[in-house]
Coordinates of C-alpha atoms in Angstrom, one line a residue:
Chain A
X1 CA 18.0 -4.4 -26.4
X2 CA 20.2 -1.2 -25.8
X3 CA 18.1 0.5 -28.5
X4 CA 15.4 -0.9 -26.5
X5 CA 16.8 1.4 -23.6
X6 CA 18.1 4.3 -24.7
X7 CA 14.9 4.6 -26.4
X8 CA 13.0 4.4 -23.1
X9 CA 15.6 7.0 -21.3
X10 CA 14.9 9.3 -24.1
X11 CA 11.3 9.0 -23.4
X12 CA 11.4 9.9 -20.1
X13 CA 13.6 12.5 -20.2
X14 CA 10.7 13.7 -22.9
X15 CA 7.9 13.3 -19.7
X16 CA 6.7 16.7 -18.6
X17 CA 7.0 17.2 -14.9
X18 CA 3.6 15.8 -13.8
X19 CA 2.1 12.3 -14.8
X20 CA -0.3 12.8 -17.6
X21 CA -3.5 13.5 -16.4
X22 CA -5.5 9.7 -16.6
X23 CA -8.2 9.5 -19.2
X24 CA -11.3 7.5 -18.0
X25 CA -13.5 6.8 -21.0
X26 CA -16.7 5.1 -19.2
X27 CA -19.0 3.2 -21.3
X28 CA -21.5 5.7 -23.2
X29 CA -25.0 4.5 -22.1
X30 CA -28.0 6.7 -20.2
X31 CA -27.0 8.1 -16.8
X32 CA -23.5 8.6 -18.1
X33 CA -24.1 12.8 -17.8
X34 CA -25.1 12.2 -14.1
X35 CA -21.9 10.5 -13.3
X36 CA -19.1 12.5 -15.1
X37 CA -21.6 15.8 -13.9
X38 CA -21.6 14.2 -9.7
X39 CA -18.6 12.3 -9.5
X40 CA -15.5 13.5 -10.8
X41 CA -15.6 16.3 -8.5
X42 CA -14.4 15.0 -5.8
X43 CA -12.5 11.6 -7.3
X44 CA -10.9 9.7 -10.4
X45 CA -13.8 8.2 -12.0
X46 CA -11.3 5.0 -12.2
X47 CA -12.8 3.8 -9.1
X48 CA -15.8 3.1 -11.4
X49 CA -13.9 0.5 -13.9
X50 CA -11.8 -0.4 -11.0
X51 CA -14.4 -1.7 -8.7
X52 CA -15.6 -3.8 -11.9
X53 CA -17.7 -6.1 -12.9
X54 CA -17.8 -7.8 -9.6
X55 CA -20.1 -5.0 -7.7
X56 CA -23.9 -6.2 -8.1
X57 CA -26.9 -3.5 -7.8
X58 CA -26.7 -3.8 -4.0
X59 CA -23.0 -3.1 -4.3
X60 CA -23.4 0.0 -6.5
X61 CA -26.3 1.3 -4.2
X62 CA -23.5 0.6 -1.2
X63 CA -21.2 2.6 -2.8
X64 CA -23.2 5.3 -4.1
X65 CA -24.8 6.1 -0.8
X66 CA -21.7 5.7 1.1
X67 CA -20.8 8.6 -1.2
X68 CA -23.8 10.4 -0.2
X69 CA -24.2 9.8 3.5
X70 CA -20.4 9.7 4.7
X71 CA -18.6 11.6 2.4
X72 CA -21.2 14.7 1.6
X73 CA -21.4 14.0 -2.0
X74 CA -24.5 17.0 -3.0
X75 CA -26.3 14.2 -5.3
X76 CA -30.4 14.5 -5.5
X77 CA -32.2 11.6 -5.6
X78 CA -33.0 11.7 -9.0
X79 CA -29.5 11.7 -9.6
X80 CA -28.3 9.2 -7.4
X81 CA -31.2 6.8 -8.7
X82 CA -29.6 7.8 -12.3
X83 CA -26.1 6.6 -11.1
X84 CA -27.0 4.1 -9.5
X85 CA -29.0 2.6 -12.4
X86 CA -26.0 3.5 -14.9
X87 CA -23.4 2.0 -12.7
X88 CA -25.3 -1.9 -12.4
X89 CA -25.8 -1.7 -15.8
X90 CA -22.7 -1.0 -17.0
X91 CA -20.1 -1.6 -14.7
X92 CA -22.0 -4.6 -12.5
X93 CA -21.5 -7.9 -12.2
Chain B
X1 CA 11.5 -12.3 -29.3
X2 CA 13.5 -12.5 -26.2
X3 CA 11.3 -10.9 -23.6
X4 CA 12.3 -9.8 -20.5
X5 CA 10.2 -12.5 -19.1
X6 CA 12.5 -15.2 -20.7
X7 CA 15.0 -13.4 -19.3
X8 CA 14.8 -13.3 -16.3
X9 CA 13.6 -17.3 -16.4
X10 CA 16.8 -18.0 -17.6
X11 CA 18.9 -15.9 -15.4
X12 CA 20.2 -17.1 -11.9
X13 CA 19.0 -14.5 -9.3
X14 CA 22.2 -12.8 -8.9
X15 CA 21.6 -11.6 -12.9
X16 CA 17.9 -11.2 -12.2
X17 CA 18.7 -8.3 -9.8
X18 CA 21.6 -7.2 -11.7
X19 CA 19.0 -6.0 -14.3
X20 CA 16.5 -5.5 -12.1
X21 CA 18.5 -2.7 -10.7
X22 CA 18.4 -1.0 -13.9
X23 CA 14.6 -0.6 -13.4
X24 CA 14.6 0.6 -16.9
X25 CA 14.0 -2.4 -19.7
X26 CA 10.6 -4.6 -17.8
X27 CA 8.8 -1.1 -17.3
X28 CA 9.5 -0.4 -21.1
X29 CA 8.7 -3.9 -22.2
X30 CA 5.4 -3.3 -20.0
X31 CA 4.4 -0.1 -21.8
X32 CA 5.6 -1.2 -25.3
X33 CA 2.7 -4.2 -25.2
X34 CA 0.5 -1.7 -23.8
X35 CA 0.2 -4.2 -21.2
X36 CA 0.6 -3.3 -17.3
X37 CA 2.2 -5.9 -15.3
X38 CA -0.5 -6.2 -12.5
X39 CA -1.5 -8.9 -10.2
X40 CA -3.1 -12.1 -11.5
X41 CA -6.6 -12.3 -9.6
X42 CA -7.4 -8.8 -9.7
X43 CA -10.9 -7.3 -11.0
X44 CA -11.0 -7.3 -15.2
X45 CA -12.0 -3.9 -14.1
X46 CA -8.8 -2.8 -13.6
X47 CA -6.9 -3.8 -16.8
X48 CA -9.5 -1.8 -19.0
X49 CA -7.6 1.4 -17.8
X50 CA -5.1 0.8 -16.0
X51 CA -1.2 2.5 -16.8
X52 CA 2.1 3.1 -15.8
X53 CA 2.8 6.7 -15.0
X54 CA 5.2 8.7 -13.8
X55 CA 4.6 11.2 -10.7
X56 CA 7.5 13.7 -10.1
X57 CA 10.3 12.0 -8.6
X58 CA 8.9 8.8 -9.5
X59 CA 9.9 5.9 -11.7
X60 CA 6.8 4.9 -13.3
X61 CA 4.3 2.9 -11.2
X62 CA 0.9 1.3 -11.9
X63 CA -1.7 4.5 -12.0
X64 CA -4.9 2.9 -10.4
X65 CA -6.6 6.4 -10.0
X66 CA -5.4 10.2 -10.1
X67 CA -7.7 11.9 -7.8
X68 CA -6.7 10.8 -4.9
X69 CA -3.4 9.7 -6.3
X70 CA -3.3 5.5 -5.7
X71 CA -0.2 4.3 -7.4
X72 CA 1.3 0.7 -7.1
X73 CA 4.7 -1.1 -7.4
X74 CA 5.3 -3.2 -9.7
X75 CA 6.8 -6.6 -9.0
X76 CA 10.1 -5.9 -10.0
X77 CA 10.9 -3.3 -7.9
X78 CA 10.5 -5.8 -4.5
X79 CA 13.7 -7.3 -5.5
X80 CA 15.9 -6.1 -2.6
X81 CA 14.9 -5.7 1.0
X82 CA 15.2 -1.9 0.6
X83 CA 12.7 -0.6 -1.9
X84 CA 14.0 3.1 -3.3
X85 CA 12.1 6.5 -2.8
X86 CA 11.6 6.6 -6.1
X87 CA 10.1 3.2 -6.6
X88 CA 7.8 3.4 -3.3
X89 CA 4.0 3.5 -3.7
X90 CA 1.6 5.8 -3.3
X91 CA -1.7 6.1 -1.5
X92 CA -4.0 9.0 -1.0
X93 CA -8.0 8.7 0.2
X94 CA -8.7 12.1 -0.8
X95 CA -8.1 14.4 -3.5
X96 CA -6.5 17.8 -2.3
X97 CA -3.0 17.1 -2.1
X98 CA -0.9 20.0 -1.6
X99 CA 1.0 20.6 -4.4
X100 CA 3.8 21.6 -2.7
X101 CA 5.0 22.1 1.2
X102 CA 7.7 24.5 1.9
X103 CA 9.8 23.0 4.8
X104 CA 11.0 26.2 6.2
X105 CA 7.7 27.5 7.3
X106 CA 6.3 24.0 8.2
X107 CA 5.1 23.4 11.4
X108 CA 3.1 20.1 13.3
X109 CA 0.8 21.6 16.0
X110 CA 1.1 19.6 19.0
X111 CA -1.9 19.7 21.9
X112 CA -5.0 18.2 23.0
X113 CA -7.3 17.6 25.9
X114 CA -5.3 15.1 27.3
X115 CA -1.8 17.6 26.9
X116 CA -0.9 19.7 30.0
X117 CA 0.2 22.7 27.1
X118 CA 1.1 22.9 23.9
X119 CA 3.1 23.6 21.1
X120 CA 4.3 23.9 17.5
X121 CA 7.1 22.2 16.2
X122 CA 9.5 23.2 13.2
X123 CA 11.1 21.3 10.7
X124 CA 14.3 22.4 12.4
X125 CA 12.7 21.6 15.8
X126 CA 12.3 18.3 14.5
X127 CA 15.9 17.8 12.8
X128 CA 17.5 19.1 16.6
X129 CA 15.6 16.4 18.4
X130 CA 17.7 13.0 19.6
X131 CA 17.4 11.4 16.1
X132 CA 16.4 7.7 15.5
X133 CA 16.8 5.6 12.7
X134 CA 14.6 2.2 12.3
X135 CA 14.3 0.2 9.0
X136 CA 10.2 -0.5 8.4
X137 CA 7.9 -1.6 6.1
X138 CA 5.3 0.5 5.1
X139 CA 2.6 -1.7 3.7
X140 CA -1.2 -0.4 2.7
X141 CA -3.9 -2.2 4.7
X142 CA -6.2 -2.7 1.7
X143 CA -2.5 -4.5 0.1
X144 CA -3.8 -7.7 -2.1
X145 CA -7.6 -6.3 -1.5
X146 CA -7.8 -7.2 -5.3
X147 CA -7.4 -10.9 -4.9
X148 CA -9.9 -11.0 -2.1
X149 CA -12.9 -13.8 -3.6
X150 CA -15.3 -12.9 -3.7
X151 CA -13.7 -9.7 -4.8
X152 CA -14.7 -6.4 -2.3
X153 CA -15.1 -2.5 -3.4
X154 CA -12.2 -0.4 -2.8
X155 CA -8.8 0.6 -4.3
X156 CA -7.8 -2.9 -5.8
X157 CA -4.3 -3.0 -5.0
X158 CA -2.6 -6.5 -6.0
X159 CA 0.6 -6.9 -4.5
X160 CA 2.2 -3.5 -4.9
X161 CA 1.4 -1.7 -2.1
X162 CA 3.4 -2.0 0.2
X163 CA 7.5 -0.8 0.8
X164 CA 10.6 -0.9 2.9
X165 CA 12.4 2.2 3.8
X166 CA 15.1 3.0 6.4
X167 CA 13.2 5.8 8.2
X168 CA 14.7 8.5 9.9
X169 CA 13.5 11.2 12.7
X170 CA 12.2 12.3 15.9
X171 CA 10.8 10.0 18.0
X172 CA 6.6 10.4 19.5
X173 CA 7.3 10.1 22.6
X174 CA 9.7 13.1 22.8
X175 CA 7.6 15.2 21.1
X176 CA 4.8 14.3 23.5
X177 CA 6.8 15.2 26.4
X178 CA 7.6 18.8 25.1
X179 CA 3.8 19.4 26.0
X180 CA 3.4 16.7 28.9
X181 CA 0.9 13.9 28.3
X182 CA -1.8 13.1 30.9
X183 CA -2.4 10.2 33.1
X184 CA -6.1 9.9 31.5
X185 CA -5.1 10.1 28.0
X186 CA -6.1 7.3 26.0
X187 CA -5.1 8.0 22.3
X188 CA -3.0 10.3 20.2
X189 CA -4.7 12.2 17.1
X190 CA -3.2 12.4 13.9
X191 CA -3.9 15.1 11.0
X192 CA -1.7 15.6 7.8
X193 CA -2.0 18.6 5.1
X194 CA -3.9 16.5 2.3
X195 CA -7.8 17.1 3.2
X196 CA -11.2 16.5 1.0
X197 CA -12.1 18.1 -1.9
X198 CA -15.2 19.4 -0.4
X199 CA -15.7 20.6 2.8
X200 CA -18.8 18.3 3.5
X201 CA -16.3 15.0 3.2
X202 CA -14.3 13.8 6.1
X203 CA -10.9 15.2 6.6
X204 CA -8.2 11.8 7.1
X205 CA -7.4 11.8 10.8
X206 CA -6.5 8.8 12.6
X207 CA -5.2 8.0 16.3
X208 CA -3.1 5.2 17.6
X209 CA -2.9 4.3 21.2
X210 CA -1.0 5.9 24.1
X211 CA 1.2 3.0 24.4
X212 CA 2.3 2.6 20.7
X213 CA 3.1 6.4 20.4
X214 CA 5.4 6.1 23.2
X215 CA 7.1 3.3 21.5
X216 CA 10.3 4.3 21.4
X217 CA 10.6 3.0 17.8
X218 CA 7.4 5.0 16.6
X219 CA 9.0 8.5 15.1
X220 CA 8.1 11.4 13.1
X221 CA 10.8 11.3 10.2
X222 CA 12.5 13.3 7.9
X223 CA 14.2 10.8 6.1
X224 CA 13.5 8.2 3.9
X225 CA 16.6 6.3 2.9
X226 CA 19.2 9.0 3.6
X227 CA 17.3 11.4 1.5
X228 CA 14.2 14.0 2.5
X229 CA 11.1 12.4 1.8
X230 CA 9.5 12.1 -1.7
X231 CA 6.6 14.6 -1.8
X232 CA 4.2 12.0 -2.8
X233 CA 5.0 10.2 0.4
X234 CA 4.9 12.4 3.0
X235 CA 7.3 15.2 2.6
X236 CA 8.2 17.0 4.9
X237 CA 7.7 14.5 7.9
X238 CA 5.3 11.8 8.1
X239 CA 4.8 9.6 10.6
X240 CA 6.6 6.0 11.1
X241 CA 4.5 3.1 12.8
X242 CA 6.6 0.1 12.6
X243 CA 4.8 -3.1 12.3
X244 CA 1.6 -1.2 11.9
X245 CA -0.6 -0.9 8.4
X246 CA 0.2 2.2 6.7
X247 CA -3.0 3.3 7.4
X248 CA -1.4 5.4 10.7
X249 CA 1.7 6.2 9.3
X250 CA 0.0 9.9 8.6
X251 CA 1.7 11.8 5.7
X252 CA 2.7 15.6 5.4
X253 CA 2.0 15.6 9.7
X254 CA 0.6 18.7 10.4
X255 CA -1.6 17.9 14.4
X256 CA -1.1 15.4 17.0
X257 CA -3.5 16.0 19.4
X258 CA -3.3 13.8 22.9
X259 CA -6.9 13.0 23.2
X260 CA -9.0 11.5 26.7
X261 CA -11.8 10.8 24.3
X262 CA -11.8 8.0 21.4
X263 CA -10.8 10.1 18.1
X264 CA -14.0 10.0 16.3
X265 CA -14.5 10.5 12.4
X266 CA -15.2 8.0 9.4
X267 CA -11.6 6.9 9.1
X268 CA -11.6 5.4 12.6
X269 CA -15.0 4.1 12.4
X270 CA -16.5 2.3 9.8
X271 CA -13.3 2.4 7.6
X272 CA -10.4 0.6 8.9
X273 CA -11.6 -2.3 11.1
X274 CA -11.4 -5.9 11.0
X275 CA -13.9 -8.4 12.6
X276 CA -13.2 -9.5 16.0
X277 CA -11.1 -12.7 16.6
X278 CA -10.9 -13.5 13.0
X279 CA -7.3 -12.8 12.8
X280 CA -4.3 -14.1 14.7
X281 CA -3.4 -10.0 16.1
X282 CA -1.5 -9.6 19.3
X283 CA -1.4 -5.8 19.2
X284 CA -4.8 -4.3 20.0
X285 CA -6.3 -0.9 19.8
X286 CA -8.7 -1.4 23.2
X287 CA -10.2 2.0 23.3
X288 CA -11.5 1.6 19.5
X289 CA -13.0 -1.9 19.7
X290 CA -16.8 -2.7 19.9
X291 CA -19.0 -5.8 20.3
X292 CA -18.2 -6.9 16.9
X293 CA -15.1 -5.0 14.7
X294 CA -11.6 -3.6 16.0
X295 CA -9.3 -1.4 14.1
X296 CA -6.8 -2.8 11.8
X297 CA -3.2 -2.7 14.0
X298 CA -0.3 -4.7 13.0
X299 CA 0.7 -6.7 9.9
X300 CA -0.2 -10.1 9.4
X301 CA 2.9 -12.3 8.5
X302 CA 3.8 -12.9 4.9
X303 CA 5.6 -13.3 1.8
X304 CA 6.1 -12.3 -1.3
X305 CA 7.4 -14.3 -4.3
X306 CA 9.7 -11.4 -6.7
X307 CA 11.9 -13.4 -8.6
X308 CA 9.4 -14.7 -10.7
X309 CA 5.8 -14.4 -11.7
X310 CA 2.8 -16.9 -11.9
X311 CA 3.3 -19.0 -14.7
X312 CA 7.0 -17.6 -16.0
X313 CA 9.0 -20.1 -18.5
X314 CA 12.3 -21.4 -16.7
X315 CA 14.9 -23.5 -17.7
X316 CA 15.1 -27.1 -16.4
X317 CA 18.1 -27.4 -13.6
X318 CA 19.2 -25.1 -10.6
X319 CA 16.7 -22.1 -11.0
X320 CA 17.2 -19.4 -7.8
X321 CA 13.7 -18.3 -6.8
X322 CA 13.4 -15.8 -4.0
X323 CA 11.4 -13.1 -2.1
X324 CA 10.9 -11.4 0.5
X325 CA 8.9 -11.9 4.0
X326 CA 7.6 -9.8 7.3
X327 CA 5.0 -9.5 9.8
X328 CA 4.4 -6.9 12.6
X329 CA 7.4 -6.6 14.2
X330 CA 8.1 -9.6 15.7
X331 CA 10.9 -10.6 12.7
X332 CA 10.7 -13.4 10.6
X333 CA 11.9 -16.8 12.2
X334 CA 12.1 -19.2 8.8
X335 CA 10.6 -19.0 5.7
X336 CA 10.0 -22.7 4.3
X337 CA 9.1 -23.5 0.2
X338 CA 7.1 -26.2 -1.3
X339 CA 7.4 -27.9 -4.3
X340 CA 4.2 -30.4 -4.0
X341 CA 2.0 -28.4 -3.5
X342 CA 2.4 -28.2 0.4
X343 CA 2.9 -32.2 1.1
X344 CA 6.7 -31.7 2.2
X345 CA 8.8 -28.1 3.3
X346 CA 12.1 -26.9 2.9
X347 CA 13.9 -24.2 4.6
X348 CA 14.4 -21.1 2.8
X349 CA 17.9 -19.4 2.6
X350 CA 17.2 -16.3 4.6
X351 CA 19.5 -13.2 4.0
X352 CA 20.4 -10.0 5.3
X353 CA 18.4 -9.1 8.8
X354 CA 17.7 -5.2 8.4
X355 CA 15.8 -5.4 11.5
X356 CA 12.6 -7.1 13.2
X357 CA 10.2 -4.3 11.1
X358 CA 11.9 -5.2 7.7
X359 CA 11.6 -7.0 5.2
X360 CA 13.4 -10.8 5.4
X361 CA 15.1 -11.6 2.0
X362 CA 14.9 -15.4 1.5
X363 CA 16.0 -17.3 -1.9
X364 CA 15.4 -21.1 -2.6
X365 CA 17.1 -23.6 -5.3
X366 CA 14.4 -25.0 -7.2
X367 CA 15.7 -28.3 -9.0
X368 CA 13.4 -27.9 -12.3
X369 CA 11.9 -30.4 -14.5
X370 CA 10.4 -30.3 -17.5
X371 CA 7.0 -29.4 -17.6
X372 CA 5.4 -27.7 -14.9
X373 CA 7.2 -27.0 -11.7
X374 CA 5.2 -25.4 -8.4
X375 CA 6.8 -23.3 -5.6
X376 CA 4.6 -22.8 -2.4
X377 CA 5.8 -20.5 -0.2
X378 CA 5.2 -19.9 4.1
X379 CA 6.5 -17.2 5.9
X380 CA 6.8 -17.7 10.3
X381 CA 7.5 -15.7 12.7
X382 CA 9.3 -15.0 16.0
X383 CA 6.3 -15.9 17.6
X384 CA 4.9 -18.8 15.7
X385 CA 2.3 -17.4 12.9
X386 CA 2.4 -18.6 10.0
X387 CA 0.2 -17.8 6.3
X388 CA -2.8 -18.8 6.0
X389 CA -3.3 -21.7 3.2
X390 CA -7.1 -20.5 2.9
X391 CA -8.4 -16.8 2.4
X392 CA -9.6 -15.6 6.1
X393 CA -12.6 -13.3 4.1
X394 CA -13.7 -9.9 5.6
X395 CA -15.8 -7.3 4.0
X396 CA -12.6 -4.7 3.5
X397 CA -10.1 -7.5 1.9
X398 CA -8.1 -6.6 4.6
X399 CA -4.8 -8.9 5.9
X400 CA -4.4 -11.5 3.1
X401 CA -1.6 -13.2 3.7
X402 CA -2.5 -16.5 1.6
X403 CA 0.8 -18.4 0.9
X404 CA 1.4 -17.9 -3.0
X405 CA 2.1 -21.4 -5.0
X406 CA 3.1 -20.2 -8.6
X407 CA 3.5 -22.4 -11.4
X408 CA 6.8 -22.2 -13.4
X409 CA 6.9 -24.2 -17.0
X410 CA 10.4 -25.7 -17.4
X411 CA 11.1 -26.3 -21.4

C-alpha cells in the first residue's frame, strides 16, 4: 500500500501545472467533420458522449438548435442537418 | 487484493475518515483501474470518457468536460461537513475563463436603474467593510441531474456537485447602500468575469431578489475556509447565497446592478426554472415567475450517504454508516435510517451543527447480517420537509432529493 502512495505523490508532483487537456475521440462515421469543424469552438465536445445514448432524434434536434437559436452558434442548415443526423446516429438512444 | 473498497467496508467510520483524510490512496486506486468512481444511474455516456484530473490547486476531481470546465467530487471527499478548497467542485457554462485575475486592480462595478449613484468597489474596499462569516453549502442546481429517469440533456452531474465551505466577506446589503437602493427596485443583477466564447452567445448574468440581497447573511466573500478563494471557484470574490442553488452564487463578481425591470437574458429565462407548484419551495422569486415555470431558489432538503457506496462488501456486526444532510436554510431537524426498506425508522446520530446553511453530519450503527443488508436514508427539516421516496420529474433534472437505499453485502 505505501508503494501504492508514494507512487501516486510522485505522480503528481510529476503533473504539469494545468489538467491535461481532455481528448474526446467521437465515433468516426459521416457528419463527424461538421461537428469537430462547428462545435468545439465554443465547448468540450464531451457534452456529446455525455448526453448519451439517452437523447433520441427530437432530443439531438433540441439541442442542436438550442445551440443555434439561443447561443449564436454560426451553423448553416446544411450543417446543422449534418450534425444533427450524425449525432442520432451515433450518440442517440 | 485488498482494495480500498474492502477497506473501508471493514473499517469503523472513525478509520474510514482517518484515511479518507489522506485523499490520496481511493483517487489512485480509481485511476490505477482506469475506472472513475462516478455515480451509479448516470448516462453510459459518461463513463466512455470520463477522468480524474487535476486543475491547479486541485486534488483531482471527475473531468466531465474542459470547455466550460465542469468538474465533480468524488464521494470520498463529502466525508466531513467541511469540504476543502481544494477538493470543491467546479462548474462553468461558458468557456472563456480568465486565466488569471489580479486582485490588486480588481474592481465590482456597482449601479443600476434602480441605484440613486454608483460606484466601484476594490478588493481592499471589500476586505475594510464590516466582515461576516457564515458556513454554506454551495450545491449546483443540475446536482444528481444524471440520475433523473428518464435521463434529461445537460451536464450529468451525479452526486458531486455540490460543497460546504465557511465563507467569508462583505455583506450585499452594505455594498448596496454605498450607492442607495430605490424604493421601486425589484431585483439585483449579477455579472462575473467568465463570458462566452463568442460574442453572439449569452454572457452568464443572473439576479436575485431585493429581499434576499439584503439578507443580512447573503455576502460577497473573499474567503473560503480561511484561505483566498481557489481561482476555479471564484477568486477574487464571488458571491455567497446561502440556502440558495449555486446557480446565483456568481463567480469572479465583477457588476451588481439594482435593477426596476426583471433582469432579462437566457440564464434567467428559459434556463434555470422549475414548474410551478411541483416542489415543496417556500422562498420565491415573484418578479421572475410566469403562468407556468418559476426560477430555481432554495435547496430542496437532502442527504447524502458517504461512508459507503451502493453495493460495498461489509463485515457482519456493528458497521458505522454515515452522511451528511441540508436543505435551504432552515437546518436539519432529524435524519432517520431504514433498514427494511422504509417499513420502520430510526433516528440518526446527528453531529456537529456548523450552522442552519451547512451541512448536518449524521452516522448510524447498522447491525449487519450476512447476506444483503439495506440502509434507507430521510433527511427533515426545521420546518417539516422531508425527501421524496419517488422522483418528482422535471424537464431540467432539477431538485432530486430521492432518499438513497443502498445495498451492502455482509460476508
Amino acid at each position: 500500500m505505501r508503494t501504492y502512495i508514494v507512487a501516486f505523490v510522485v505522480a503528481l508532483i510529476a503533473l504539469p501545472a494545468m489538467a491535461d487537456e481532455q481528448t474526446i475521440k467521437l465515433k468516426q462515421a459521416p457528419g463527424v467533420d461538421k461537428v469537430e469543424a462547428n462545435c468545439q469552438a465554443c465547448h468540450s465536445l464531451a457534452y456529446i458522449p455525455m448526453n448519451s445514448p439517452f437523447l433520441n432524434a427530437g432530443g439531438w434536434d433540441a439541442e442542436v438548435n438550442k445551440m443555434i437559436k439561443a447561443m449564436g452558434a454560426p451553423i448553416d442548415d446544411a450543417d446543422a442537418k449534418a450534425i444533427k443526423d450524425y449525432l442520432t446516429k451515433n450518440y442517440g438512444g | 487484493m485488498i482494495t480500498r473498497r474492502h477497506l473501508l467496508g471493514t473499517a469503523g467510520a472513525g478509520a474510514a475518515l482517518a484515511v479518507s483524510g489522506l485523499g490520496l490512496p481511493n483517487v489512485f486506486e480509481a485511476n490505477a483501474a482506469g475506472e472513475v468512481p462516478l455515480t451509479p444511474g448516470i448516462p453510459e455516456g459518461v463513463r466512455s470518457y470520463a477522468t480524474m484530473a487535476t486543475l491547479p490547486g486541485k486534488k483531482p476531481l471527475i473531468r466531465l468536460s474542459d470547455r466550460g470546465p465542469n468538474y465533480e467530487s468524488p464521494l470520498e471527499y463529502f466525508r466531513t461537513p467541511i469540504t476543502p478548497n481544494d477538493e470543491f467542485f467546479v462548474r462553468y457554462h461558458l468557456s472563456d475563463i480568465p486565466e488569471k485575475i489580479d486582485a490588486n486592480t480588481y474592481k465590482i462595478s456597482v449601479g443600476g436603474d434602480g441605484a440613486n449613484g454608483q460606484a466601484e468597489i476594490t478588493f481592499d474596499d471589500l476586505k475594510k467593510m464590516p466582515a461576516v462569516e457564515v458556513v454554506a453549502v454551495n450545491q449546483c442546481s443540475g446536482n444528481r441531474r444524471g440520475l433523473s429517469k428518464p435521463h434529461v440533456a445537460g451536464v450529468e452531474w451525479g452526486y458531486g456537485a455540490m460543497g460546504c465551505a465557511h465563507w467569508k466577506g462583505a455583506r450585499l446589503k452594505d455594498i448596496l447602500e454605498k450607492v442607495g437602493v430605490k424604493t421601486e427596485a425589484i431585483e439585483i443583477g449579477l455579472n462575473g468575469a467568465d463570458g462566452p466564447a463568442i460574442d453572439k452567445t449569452p454572457d452568464f448574468i443572473k439576479s436575485i431578489p431585493v429581499w434576499k440581497a439584503m439578507d443580512a447573511d447573503t455576502i460577497v466573500a473573499y474567503e473560503m475556509n480561511g484561505a483566498p478563494l481557489p481561482h476555479f471557484n471564484g477568486f477574487p470574490a464571488r458571491l455567497i447565497v446561502p440556502g440558495w442553488t449555486g446557480t446565483y452564487w456568481m463567480k469572479h463578481l465583477t457588476n451588481i446592478n439594482v435593477l426596476t425591470k426583471p433582469q432579462g437574458g437566457f440564464w434567467m429565462k428559459p434556463a434555470y426554472r422549475i414548474p410551478v407548484g411541483k416542489f415543496p419551495v417556500v422562498a420565491r422569486f415573484i418578479t421572475q415567475e410566469d403562468a407556468t415555470s418559476t426560477p430555481i431558489t432554495e435547496m430542496v432538503v437532502n442527504s447524502l450517504i458517504t461512508s459507503h457506496r451502493d453495493g460495498d462488501k461489509i463485515k457482519r456486526g456493528k458497521v458505522a454508516v454515515s452522511g451528511l444532510a441540508w436543505d435551504g436554510g432552515y437546518g436539519i431537524r432529524v435524519v432517520e435510517v431504514s433498514t427494511d426498506g422504509g417499513k420502520t425508522w430510526s433516528d440518526a446520530r446527528l453531529g456537529q451543527d456548523l450552522g442552519k446553511y451547512a451541512f448536518r453530519p449524521w452516522s448510524f450503527e447498522l447491525n449487519a447480517k450476512r447476506g444483503k443488508n439495506t440502509v434507507m436514508v430521510n433527511a427533515t427539516n426545521k420546518i417539516g420537509q422531508s425527501q421524496t421516496a419517488e422522483l418528482i420529474f422535471n424537464p431540467a433534472g432539477y431538485h432530486n432529493n430521492v432518499m438513497q437505499n443502498i445495498t451492502l453485502n455482509a460476508a
